[in-house]
Amino acid sequence: MVPGNESTELLKELAYLPLAIAQAAAYMKTRKISIAKYLTILRNTEQDAISLLSREFRDHTRYAGSHNAVATTWLVSFEQIRKSNSKAAELLSFLSCIEPKGIPKSILPKLGLGLAEMTDAIGILCGYAFLTPRGDARVFDMHSLVHLAAQIWSKRGGRHVDVITHAMQHLENTFPTSDWDNRHLWREYFPHAFKLLQQSTAKQHDSINTRICLLIKIGLCLRVDGRIKETVQCLEKANQFAMAHLPVNHPSRLASQHGLASAYESNGQIKDAITLLEQVVAIRNKVLAETHPDRLASQHNLASAYESNGQIKDAIALFEQVVAIQNKVLAETHPDRLASQHNLASAYESNGQIKDAIALFEQVVAIQNKVLAETHPSRLASQHQLASAYQSNGQIKDAITLLEQVVAIENKVLAETHPDRLASQHQLASAYQSNGQIKDAITLLEQVVAIRNKVLAGTHPSRLASQHNLASAYESNGQIKDAITLLEQVVAIQNKVLAETHPDRLASQHQLASAYQSNGQIKDAITLLEQVVAIRNKLLAETHPSRLASQHQLASAYQSNGQIKDAITLLEQVVAIRNKLLAETHPSRLVSQHQLASAYQSNGQIKDAIALFEQVVAIQNKVLAETHPDRLASQHNLASAYESNGQIKDAITLLEQVVAIQNKVLAETHPDRLASQHQLASAYQSNGQIKDAITLLEQVVAIRNKVLAETHPDRLASQHNLAAVYYKDGQTERAMELMKTVVTLGRTVWPENHPDRRKAEGWLAKMLRETGRAS
């Protein structure tokens, strides 16, 4: 502290009270200590402050026998209040147990008083300047010195134990429920409850049960407020007290375990949550009727934890049981009934039962829209989840419309770190990505990741999920190395903390394999995807979206590796199943048909490829924006098939359209833009427009040489095509030098029978033979 400021600091601390200042001066003189040292003692602990303020000191200006301690002078006033208005004294005792600042009027005990009598009691405390009202007198403050003196008064009267006990009972009775509508109230009450709990030791001052119940109430409110770490700490304290002092089947002990398990799930401690909930459910199933709300609540939460742990079938079985009972005994608008239906729908979605999920979500949303405010968390959560189901069903625009509404409301009413707000932004970014709005997706996901990295543990599922999705968006935007770096981090963490069958672990491995494939690491991609497919084939129904997605991706990797027949076999299975399950406009159905058509083309089944591509393009032209990546990709591939079939002009027309759009909306380094330019150059070559082909290919090769590894298939493919065009244009030396580079590098990454390797080697042999250089 700056020496010149010490006196001012001390005066502020003592509220400029003459008696307090005189007492401080006498103490410093007697003890021969500095102002700084006195301030340190005063601020050190509450007990030190009480000790200082309770000390008598000599003052020759006052009558002999008079009391000089600051606290003592207030004690006289407190006693006068007790004698004249016992209810005001009881209020003062209660106030000594809670925080002295920001005291809401609603937290004060009513003491059996009417409005007029209560106003009188508060007025007496304000008249003595022990309480100071703010503004409209809804909130009060007490000076910290007066607050300390009130504690001294309580302790000296031998009433401290009773005062704390009554205060604890009052606060447990009046602390608001975790209903979102109470959030302003519980936020005002938190500091007072924490203060009371800090002062109290359960063995001495309050009943064990009261303390546990208050901790549970606080914990549940903290959870709804998004303060997850504090929630866990609070409910762990409640559970420790309960386990130490209450029997196994005591309702408060079970409630503390239930609440703690819910907090563990929110904090990503899924296995801890399941262990605790299975204990609670087992006991409640023995002692409570099957319709009892507490029994159903525990089953509901256990089912939710099973779903988070990838035990989807167990989750559905338990949710269906809970929903069936609640449908019999609760009104259709009851929050518990709606919450269970919501979670059952979510489990259906996780299990690939998308239509069942949408039907149930739409029911829940319709009811909640009638009975809940538009800002209510339950209403927003169901709209969020319905949007997710729409997205899974290919209703991307419906999903975006609904999510934009949800995000707009949550941005107004929730803190930027609130889990629900971040989850909705995350989901909206995912929908943007599905709709081809890649830059919008990346911007939003980078915000979410930055915030979650600050507030969540490195192993938290939500943090990992956002990093996963950001990596996916990077891949879609051509930022392949960024995607791989981020996904390798995510996979490394998940491999440590999640079972090998966990959906999140498998999803990240799938995504990493996709990024490896995009980066030309085909063998790494196949190895990882074969693992994922093997596990999902054991765990999931053959119609499950995740199982089909991994089979699709593996087939694509096989095709990239020259295993064309393996790719076709797998893709025909996937297409057959998706054609049965999904609407003809569903993105997953279309993307598999697209991939199968591409495999047909690679296998020389050109007419089959064209027929299937034309079907896909016709549908996408109806339902997707002209800038959508999926629509452009299908047009690109259809043009490629036209070229293979000798329909060169059709190919050029279509590719020029695609390139023109991509040049407007994609970065010049974007893989899709470069791929279409490459393909257009190939079509120009087939049409005899050699100079146009060379110009375009030189641009593509120059960019790919900067951004891709030298063994990347796309880089090698462009160099191959440029070498071939140089040869046709009579630039023999340049052509042979470039083709030798392709062959040399290709042999390091392609197997002997790979089509691209054979093609490059064939071209080089032809050049050597025709120029008389063959050995």
PDB file of C-alpha atoms in Angstrom, residues 258 261-262 265 270 273-282 285 295-309 311 314-315 318-319 322 343:
ATOM      1  CA  HIS A 258     -29.478 -37.957  -7.448  1.00  0.00           C
ATOM      2  CA  ALA A 261     -25.193 -37.583 -10.369  1.00  0.00           C
ATOM      3  CA  SER A 262     -26.995 -35.013 -12.496  1.00  0.00           C
ATOM      4  CA  GLU A 265     -23.324 -35.776 -16.070  1.00  0.00           C
ATOM      5  CA  ILE A 270     -20.664 -39.859 -17.070  1.00  0.00           C
ATOM      6  CA  ALA A 273     -23.132 -40.337 -12.732  1.00  0.00           C
ATOM      7  CA  ILE A 274     -24.243 -43.823 -13.818  1.00  0.00           C
ATOM      8  CA  THR A 275     -22.710 -45.516 -10.757  1.00  0.00           C
ATOM      9  CA  LEU A 276     -24.490 -43.115  -8.414  1.00  0.00           C
ATOM     10  CA  LEU A 277     -27.837 -43.230 -10.259  1.00  0.00           C
ATOM     11  CA  GLU A 278     -27.936 -47.025 -10.440  1.00  0.00           C
ATOM     12  CA  GLN A 279     -27.598 -47.068  -6.651  1.00  0.00           C
ATOM     13  CA  VAL A 280     -30.393 -44.511  -6.230  1.00  0.00           C
ATOM     14  CA  VAL A 281     -32.726 -46.270  -8.691  1.00  0.00           C
ATOM     15  CA  ALA A 282     -32.175 -49.656  -7.022  1.00  0.00           C
ATOM     16  CA  ASN A 285     -37.457 -49.126  -6.761  1.00  0.00           C
ATOM     17  CA  ARG A 295     -38.574 -42.867  -8.449  1.00  0.00           C
ATOM     18  CA  LEU A 296     -39.465 -41.723 -11.977  1.00  0.00           C
ATOM     19  CA  ALA A 297     -37.045 -38.775 -11.787  1.00  0.00           C
ATOM     20  CA  SER A 298     -34.140 -41.078 -10.932  1.00  0.00           C
ATOM     21  CA  GLN A 299     -35.039 -43.513 -13.728  1.00  0.00           C
ATOM     22  CA  HIS A 300     -35.278 -40.552 -16.116  1.00  0.00           C
ATOM     23  CA  ASN A 301     -31.839 -39.293 -15.117  1.00  0.00           C
ATOM     24  CA  LEU A 302     -30.301 -42.759 -15.316  1.00  0.00           C
ATOM     25  CA  ALA A 303     -31.695 -43.160 -18.842  1.00  0.00           C
ATOM     26  CA  SER A 304     -30.203 -39.775 -19.766  1.00  0.00           C
ATOM     27  CA  ALA A 305     -26.811 -40.867 -18.407  1.00  0.00           C
ATOM     28  CA  TYR A 306     -27.021 -44.141 -20.353  1.00  0.00           C
ATOM     29  CA  GLU A 307     -27.617 -42.131 -23.533  1.00  0.00           C
ATOM     30  CA  SER A 308     -24.632 -39.881 -22.777  1.00  0.00           C
ATOM     31  CA  ASN A 309     -22.538 -43.033 -22.306  1.00  0.00           C
ATOM     32  CA  GLN A 311     -25.940 -47.119 -24.077  1.00  0.00           C
ATOM     33  CA  ASP A 314     -30.814 -49.146 -22.389  1.00  0.00           C
ATOM     34  CA  ALA A 315     -31.745 -45.463 -22.420  1.00  0.00           C
ATOM     35  CA  LEU A 318     -35.954 -46.912 -19.493  1.00  0.00           C
ATOM     36  CA  PHE A 319     -37.343 -43.692 -21.022  1.00  0.00           C
ATOM     37  CA  VAL A 322     -41.023 -43.674 -17.531  1.00  0.00           C
ATOM     38  CA  ASN A 343     -35.510 -37.035 -23.674  1.00  0.00           C
TER      39      ASN A 343
END
